[in-house]
Amino acid sequence: MEATMSSNTEPPETRTSNFLSEIIAEDVSTKKFGDAVIQTRFPPEPNGYLHIGHAKAICINFTLADEFGGKTNLRFDDTNPEKEEQEYVDSIQKDIRWLGFDWERLCFASDYFPQLYEWAIQLIKAGKAYVDDLTADQIREYRGTLTEPGKDSPYRNRSFEENLDLFTRMKKGEFPDGSRVLRAKIDMASPNMNMRDPVMYRILHATHHRTGDEWCIYPMYDYAHGQSDSIENVTHSMCSLEFADHQPLYKWFIAQLGIFPSEQIEFDRLSVTYTLLSKRKLLQLVQENRVSGWDDPRMPTLSGLRRRGFTPEALRSFVASAGVSRTNGIVDIEMLEHFQRDDLNHRASRAMAVLRPLKLVIDNYTEGNGELVEVANNPEDPSAGTRQVPFSREIYIEQDDFREVPPPKYYRLSPGKEVRLRNAYFITAHNVVKDAAANIVEVHCTYDPASRGGNSPDGRKVKSTMHWVSAAHAITAEVRLYDKLFSKPDPNDYPEGGSFLDNLNPNSLEVITDARLEPSLADAEVGAPFQFERVGYFCLDPDSTPGKLVFNRTLALKDTWAKIEKKAGM
């Protein structure tokens, strides 16, 4: 199992660190890279969709380059053809642009395959690399342990002529997969396992998504990454802390080749409670149909968050609040939700929607004599204007907004109790109609005509305001209520013999097929944010068609009554 990281929920201002900015500022002032422009890069492997953890790396690389008048490249480290696809290349570019950034140059490590090969030849000729015939298992065995040094391969001291011949034949495709590798000759007794003659190339007869079948040997990440940085004159190669032990190898290759001295700097990963950021495990969720795809709104992928209704502005604010440090921690998902609610509160248009409709009949309202009620599109933004919402004798309210026998502290509608219909009238319930199973199917009430607009002329007060939708004008929609995908703060916290799948939340999705919405929502655009008043934040899903609208819940609103009911066991 993976270890649980310590919680980190202090206020943002006490955590934020700018040590990366300080390093770059010092390098600029000392002209460490001469007159070179500050150059960063974001280097994803195209073997999956970007997730919220990548958002941190994206923001750091692009914003720091911008801060110092520099540039950022997008480079795909596409050295593993068996796991990489054009689909991922396309999705990554879309996600970065959605997050609000654009790159100076679009690069691929595969563009550098010829140069990387020539540099491998250079290392072979210098006696710094050799072809090894050991199997993968034997290489692991010879490498030793953290407490015991490794031992030399019996093929380590081949002549450079023999190594050169074998490596050339490897490139020509003369040997089967796994039969030989090219290794750097460094130090099998190094305390750093990464320096114990790491593999540089392996034989892999696989079709590459860009180079096709041109190559049958592919460079390892540790060999290709630093040299790709150097080719692009990357001054500051910023990566997460798991690569700290790889930094000596990064520097070794650059020093041996005498090329541009890119500098690697590590920072903490962004980890979030109730969230899994392993691409391997996320791929498993997709392949096993535990979710609907990489863009399932429960997924922590940027495409999933976008489909759920999260905004790039909120994600950038969240990343900035988490700061950067040299120690891994974990951020509470409620912090992300805080920034998202704050952002949507200002930008989301308001609308009325009844998810679980209960018909309410206003007996003293003239039948057929409907009217239009003027309501604000967004009280937080006066410039958003107003809209006209139809009101009629028969309306829908939420089932939870009526109780025939109300429990203590229940202030919504019940027989004999007066409440306010938002922007409309005061109403008082009198009696109900039930079906054969004794379920309430209709509530009858009266209204006060003098309370139009939701205010009583005599100043009397009511304790509850309810939303509603005109029955005659409502449109029907499917509403998907999303919740956390995992039931534990750390999805990797499971008993021995278990799996992270054991922590999947069985209630992460509820689908309501018969919600009733105000008619203005018929013109909603895919992805546009709305606050369904008293319900939550929603957006229109791409699955929608003209005849069937589908809305995704981004986040719920805080509901004091729901907490009271839960605490009281109601």
Short mmCIF file of C-alpha atoms in Angstrom, two decimals, residues 235-484:
data_model
loop_
_atom_site.label_atom_id
_atom_site.label_comp_id
_atom_site.label_asym_id
_atom_site.label_seq_id
_atom_site.Cartn_x
_atom_site.Cartn_y
_atom_site.Cartn_z
CA THR A 235 17.18 26.92 -17.99
CA HIS A 236 14.98 25.62 -15.16
CA SER A 237 13.61 22.11 -15.43
CA MET A 238 11.07 22.03 -12.61
CA CYS A 239 9.63 18.68 -11.59
CA SER A 240 8.08 16.97 -8.60
CA LEU A 241 9.99 15.57 -5.65
CA GLU A 242 10.01 11.94 -6.77
CA PHE A 243 12.66 12.95 -9.31
CA ALA A 244 15.05 14.35 -6.70
CA ASP A 245 17.08 11.12 -6.62
CA HIS A 246 17.30 11.27 -10.42
CA GLN A 247 18.95 14.70 -10.42
CA PRO A 248 22.56 13.36 -10.19
CA LEU A 249 21.91 11.22 -13.28
CA TYR A 250 20.31 14.18 -15.05
CA LYS A 251 23.47 16.20 -14.40
CA TRP A 252 25.81 13.30 -15.24
CA PHE A 253 24.51 12.87 -18.78
CA ILE A 254 24.68 16.62 -19.45
CA ALA A 255 28.23 16.85 -18.06
CA GLN A 256 29.50 13.84 -20.00
CA LEU A 257 28.08 15.19 -23.25
CA GLY A 258 29.20 18.77 -22.62
CA ILE A 259 25.86 20.25 -23.64
CA PHE A 260 23.69 23.15 -22.38
CA PRO A 261 23.54 22.83 -18.56
CA SER A 262 19.82 22.76 -17.83
CA GLU A 263 19.08 22.85 -14.11
CA GLN A 264 16.61 20.49 -12.44
CA ILE A 265 14.68 21.79 -9.42
CA GLU A 266 12.14 19.73 -7.46
CA PHE A 267 8.97 20.83 -5.71
CA ASP A 268 6.16 19.06 -3.86
CA ARG A 269 3.41 17.24 -5.70
CA LEU A 270 -0.18 18.41 -5.42
CA SER A 271 -2.10 15.72 -3.57
CA VAL A 272 -5.75 16.12 -2.59
CA THR A 273 -7.93 14.19 -0.16
CA TYR A 274 -10.48 11.74 -1.60
CA THR A 275 -8.53 11.87 -4.86
CA LEU A 276 -6.31 9.43 -6.74
CA LEU A 277 -3.66 10.82 -9.08
CA SER A 278 -1.93 7.68 -10.32
CA LYS A 279 -2.42 7.53 -14.11
CA ARG A 280 -2.05 3.76 -13.94
CA LYS A 281 -4.92 3.49 -11.47
CA LEU A 282 -7.02 6.06 -13.29
CA LEU A 283 -6.54 4.04 -16.48
CA GLN A 284 -7.68 0.95 -14.57
CA LEU A 285 -10.88 2.76 -13.56
CA VAL A 286 -11.52 3.58 -17.21
CA GLN A 287 -10.66 0.14 -18.58
CA GLU A 288 -12.80 -1.65 -15.98
CA ASN A 289 -15.74 0.70 -16.64
CA ARG A 290 -15.77 1.90 -13.06
CA VAL A 291 -16.26 5.34 -14.60
CA SER A 292 -17.66 6.39 -17.96
CA GLY A 293 -14.29 7.51 -19.32
CA TRP A 294 -11.34 9.82 -18.71
CA ASP A 295 -13.75 12.78 -18.67
CA ASP A 296 -16.18 11.24 -16.21
CA PRO A 297 -17.13 14.18 -13.92
CA ARG A 298 -16.00 12.16 -10.88
CA MET A 299 -12.48 11.80 -12.25
CA PRO A 300 -9.70 14.19 -11.10
CA THR A 301 -8.69 14.73 -14.73
CA LEU A 302 -8.88 18.26 -16.08
CA SER A 303 -11.35 17.05 -18.70
CA GLY A 304 -13.47 15.46 -15.97
CA LEU A 305 -13.38 18.60 -13.82
CA ARG A 306 -14.25 20.71 -16.87
CA ARG A 307 -17.21 18.48 -17.72
CA ARG A 308 -18.38 18.67 -14.12
CA GLY A 309 -18.36 22.46 -14.29
CA PHE A 310 -15.14 23.41 -12.55
CA THR A 311 -13.55 26.56 -13.91
CA PRO A 312 -9.91 27.23 -14.83
CA GLU A 313 -9.97 30.37 -12.69
CA ALA A 314 -10.89 28.36 -9.59
CA LEU A 315 -8.23 25.72 -10.31
CA ARG A 316 -5.54 28.36 -10.75
CA SER A 317 -6.56 30.03 -7.49
CA PHE A 318 -6.50 26.68 -5.72
CA VAL A 319 -3.02 25.84 -7.04
CA ALA A 320 -1.74 29.27 -6.00
CA SER A 321 -3.18 28.85 -2.50
CA ALA A 322 -1.47 25.47 -2.08
CA GLY A 323 1.92 27.08 -2.79
CA VAL A 324 5.15 25.19 -3.40
CA SER A 325 7.54 23.61 -0.95
CA ARG A 326 10.21 20.94 -0.66
CA THR A 327 8.01 18.62 1.40
CA ASN A 328 5.06 16.59 0.17
CA GLY A 329 1.76 17.11 1.92
CA ILE A 330 -1.90 16.73 1.15
CA VAL A 331 -4.52 19.43 0.69
CA ASP A 332 -8.12 19.01 1.78
CA ILE A 333 -10.50 18.81 -1.16
CA GLU A 334 -12.73 21.29 0.66
CA MET A 335 -10.17 23.97 -0.17
CA LEU A 336 -10.64 23.30 -3.88
CA GLU A 337 -14.40 23.34 -3.41
CA HIS A 338 -14.12 26.65 -1.54
CA PHE A 339 -12.40 28.35 -4.45
CA GLN A 340 -14.85 26.82 -6.90
CA ARG A 341 -17.92 27.94 -4.97
CA ASP A 342 -16.50 31.43 -4.62
CA ASP A 343 -15.84 31.65 -8.35
CA LEU A 344 -19.23 30.26 -9.37
CA ASN A 345 -21.05 32.49 -6.92
CA HIS A 346 -19.85 35.45 -8.94
CA ARG A 347 -20.18 34.05 -12.46
CA ALA A 348 -23.03 31.52 -12.43
CA SER A 349 -26.46 32.58 -13.68
CA ARG A 350 -29.29 31.78 -11.31
CA ALA A 351 -32.17 29.51 -12.28
CA MET A 352 -34.93 27.60 -10.55
CA ALA A 353 -35.02 23.84 -10.81
CA VAL A 354 -36.99 21.26 -8.86
CA LEU A 355 -35.14 17.95 -8.76
CA ARG A 356 -37.80 15.82 -7.02
CA PRO A 357 -41.07 17.51 -7.96
CA LEU A 358 -44.20 17.64 -5.85
CA LYS A 359 -47.20 19.40 -7.38
CA LEU A 360 -48.62 22.33 -5.44
CA VAL A 361 -52.03 23.78 -6.38
CA ILE A 362 -52.93 27.34 -5.34
CA ASP A 363 -56.69 27.02 -4.95
CA ASN A 364 -57.53 30.76 -4.85
CA TYR A 365 -55.29 31.66 -7.80
CA THR A 366 -57.38 32.23 -10.94
CA GLU A 367 -56.99 29.18 -13.16
CA GLY A 368 -55.33 30.01 -16.46
CA ASN A 369 -54.39 33.49 -15.28
CA GLY A 370 -50.64 33.04 -15.15
CA GLU A 371 -48.12 35.86 -14.94
CA LEU A 372 -44.43 36.63 -15.33
CA VAL A 373 -42.19 37.20 -12.34
CA GLU A 374 -39.04 39.27 -12.69
CA VAL A 375 -35.96 37.79 -11.06
CA ALA A 376 -32.27 38.70 -11.00
CA ASN A 377 -29.92 36.61 -13.14
CA ASN A 378 -27.17 36.96 -10.55
CA PRO A 379 -27.55 39.02 -7.35
CA GLU A 380 -23.75 39.18 -7.13
CA ASP A 381 -23.54 40.89 -10.53
CA PRO A 382 -26.10 43.65 -11.18
CA SER A 383 -24.84 43.92 -14.77
CA ALA A 384 -26.18 40.40 -15.42
CA GLY A 385 -29.68 41.87 -15.58
CA THR A 386 -32.99 40.14 -14.95
CA ARG A 387 -35.26 37.62 -16.64
CA GLN A 388 -38.98 36.83 -16.67
CA VAL A 389 -40.06 33.53 -15.10
CA PRO A 390 -43.64 32.24 -15.62
CA PHE A 391 -45.81 31.67 -12.56
CA SER A 392 -49.16 29.83 -12.57
CA ARG A 393 -51.82 28.20 -10.42
CA GLU A 394 -50.03 24.86 -10.44
CA ILE A 395 -46.35 24.76 -9.61
CA TYR A 396 -43.74 22.22 -8.59
CA ILE A 397 -41.84 22.38 -5.33
CA GLU A 398 -39.25 20.02 -3.90
CA GLN A 399 -40.66 17.01 -2.08
CA ASP A 400 -38.42 17.83 0.88
CA ASP A 401 -40.01 21.26 1.11
CA PHE A 402 -43.27 19.82 2.42
CA ARG A 403 -43.94 17.64 5.46
CA GLU A 404 -47.42 16.64 6.45
CA VAL A 405 -46.17 16.04 9.99
CA PRO A 406 -43.18 18.37 10.40
CA PRO A 407 -40.34 17.47 12.75
CA PRO A 408 -38.95 20.02 15.22
CA LYS A 409 -37.19 23.04 13.68
CA TYR A 410 -38.76 22.37 10.30
CA TYR A 411 -39.58 25.78 8.83
CA ARG A 412 -40.66 24.83 5.35
CA LEU A 413 -44.18 24.13 4.17
CA SER A 414 -46.60 22.07 6.27
CA PRO A 415 -50.38 22.25 6.91
CA GLY A 416 -51.30 25.62 8.39
CA LYS A 417 -47.81 27.08 7.93
CA GLU A 418 -47.08 30.12 5.75
CA VAL A 419 -43.93 30.34 3.61
CA ARG A 420 -42.66 32.53 0.80
CA LEU A 421 -42.37 31.41 -2.82
CA ARG A 422 -39.21 33.06 -4.08
CA ASN A 423 -39.95 36.33 -5.93
CA ALA A 424 -43.68 35.45 -5.99
CA TYR A 425 -46.16 35.20 -3.09
CA PHE A 426 -46.79 34.05 0.47
CA ILE A 427 -48.67 30.75 0.53
CA THR A 428 -50.27 28.64 3.26
CA ALA A 429 -50.81 24.88 2.92
CA HIS A 430 -54.18 23.37 3.85
CA ASN A 431 -54.61 19.81 2.66
CA VAL A 432 -53.01 17.07 0.56
CA VAL A 433 -54.03 14.49 -2.02
CA LYS A 434 -52.61 10.98 -1.72
CA ASP A 435 -52.45 8.01 -4.04
CA ALA A 436 -53.49 4.43 -3.28
CA ALA A 437 -50.16 3.81 -1.55
CA ALA A 438 -50.68 6.83 0.74
CA ASN A 439 -47.98 8.83 -1.00
CA ILE A 440 -48.59 12.58 -1.20
CA VAL A 441 -49.01 13.54 -4.87
CA GLU A 442 -50.50 17.00 -4.52
CA VAL A 443 -50.54 19.79 -1.95
CA HIS A 444 -53.31 22.37 -1.90
CA CYS A 445 -52.77 25.85 -0.54
CA THR A 446 -53.90 29.47 -0.76
CA TYR A 447 -51.89 32.57 -1.52
CA ASP A 448 -51.95 36.18 -0.42
CA PRO A 449 -52.38 38.34 -3.57
CA ALA A 450 -51.03 41.35 -1.69
CA SER A 451 -47.65 39.68 -1.16
CA ARG A 452 -46.61 39.84 -4.83
CA GLY A 453 -42.82 39.91 -5.14
CA GLY A 454 -42.46 37.94 -1.92
CA ASN A 455 -43.15 40.78 0.53
CA SER A 456 -46.13 41.20 2.82
CA PRO A 457 -47.68 44.70 2.98
CA ASP A 458 -48.45 44.29 6.68
CA GLY A 459 -44.84 43.39 7.49
CA ARG A 460 -45.47 39.87 8.73
CA LYS A 461 -42.47 37.54 8.58
CA VAL A 462 -42.06 33.98 7.42
CA LYS A 463 -39.12 31.71 8.24
CA SER A 464 -38.70 29.96 4.91
CA THR A 465 -38.38 30.88 1.24
CA MET A 466 -38.83 28.11 -1.31
CA HIS A 467 -38.01 27.83 -4.99
CA TRP A 468 -40.56 26.60 -7.48
CA VAL A 469 -41.25 26.00 -11.17
CA SER A 470 -44.49 26.59 -13.05
CA ALA A 471 -45.96 23.18 -13.93
CA ALA A 472 -47.40 24.39 -17.22
CA HIS A 473 -44.10 25.86 -18.40
CA ALA A 474 -41.48 23.55 -16.86
CA ILE A 475 -39.08 21.59 -19.02
CA THR A 476 -38.01 18.07 -18.07
CA ALA A 477 -34.34 17.22 -17.71
CA GLU A 478 -31.97 14.56 -16.45
CA VAL A 479 -29.82 15.68 -13.55
CA ARG A 480 -26.69 13.84 -12.49
CA LEU A 481 -25.69 14.38 -8.88
CA TYR A 482 -21.97 13.73 -8.53
CA ASP A 483 -20.14 13.21 -5.27
CA LYS A 484 -16.63 12.11 -4.30
#
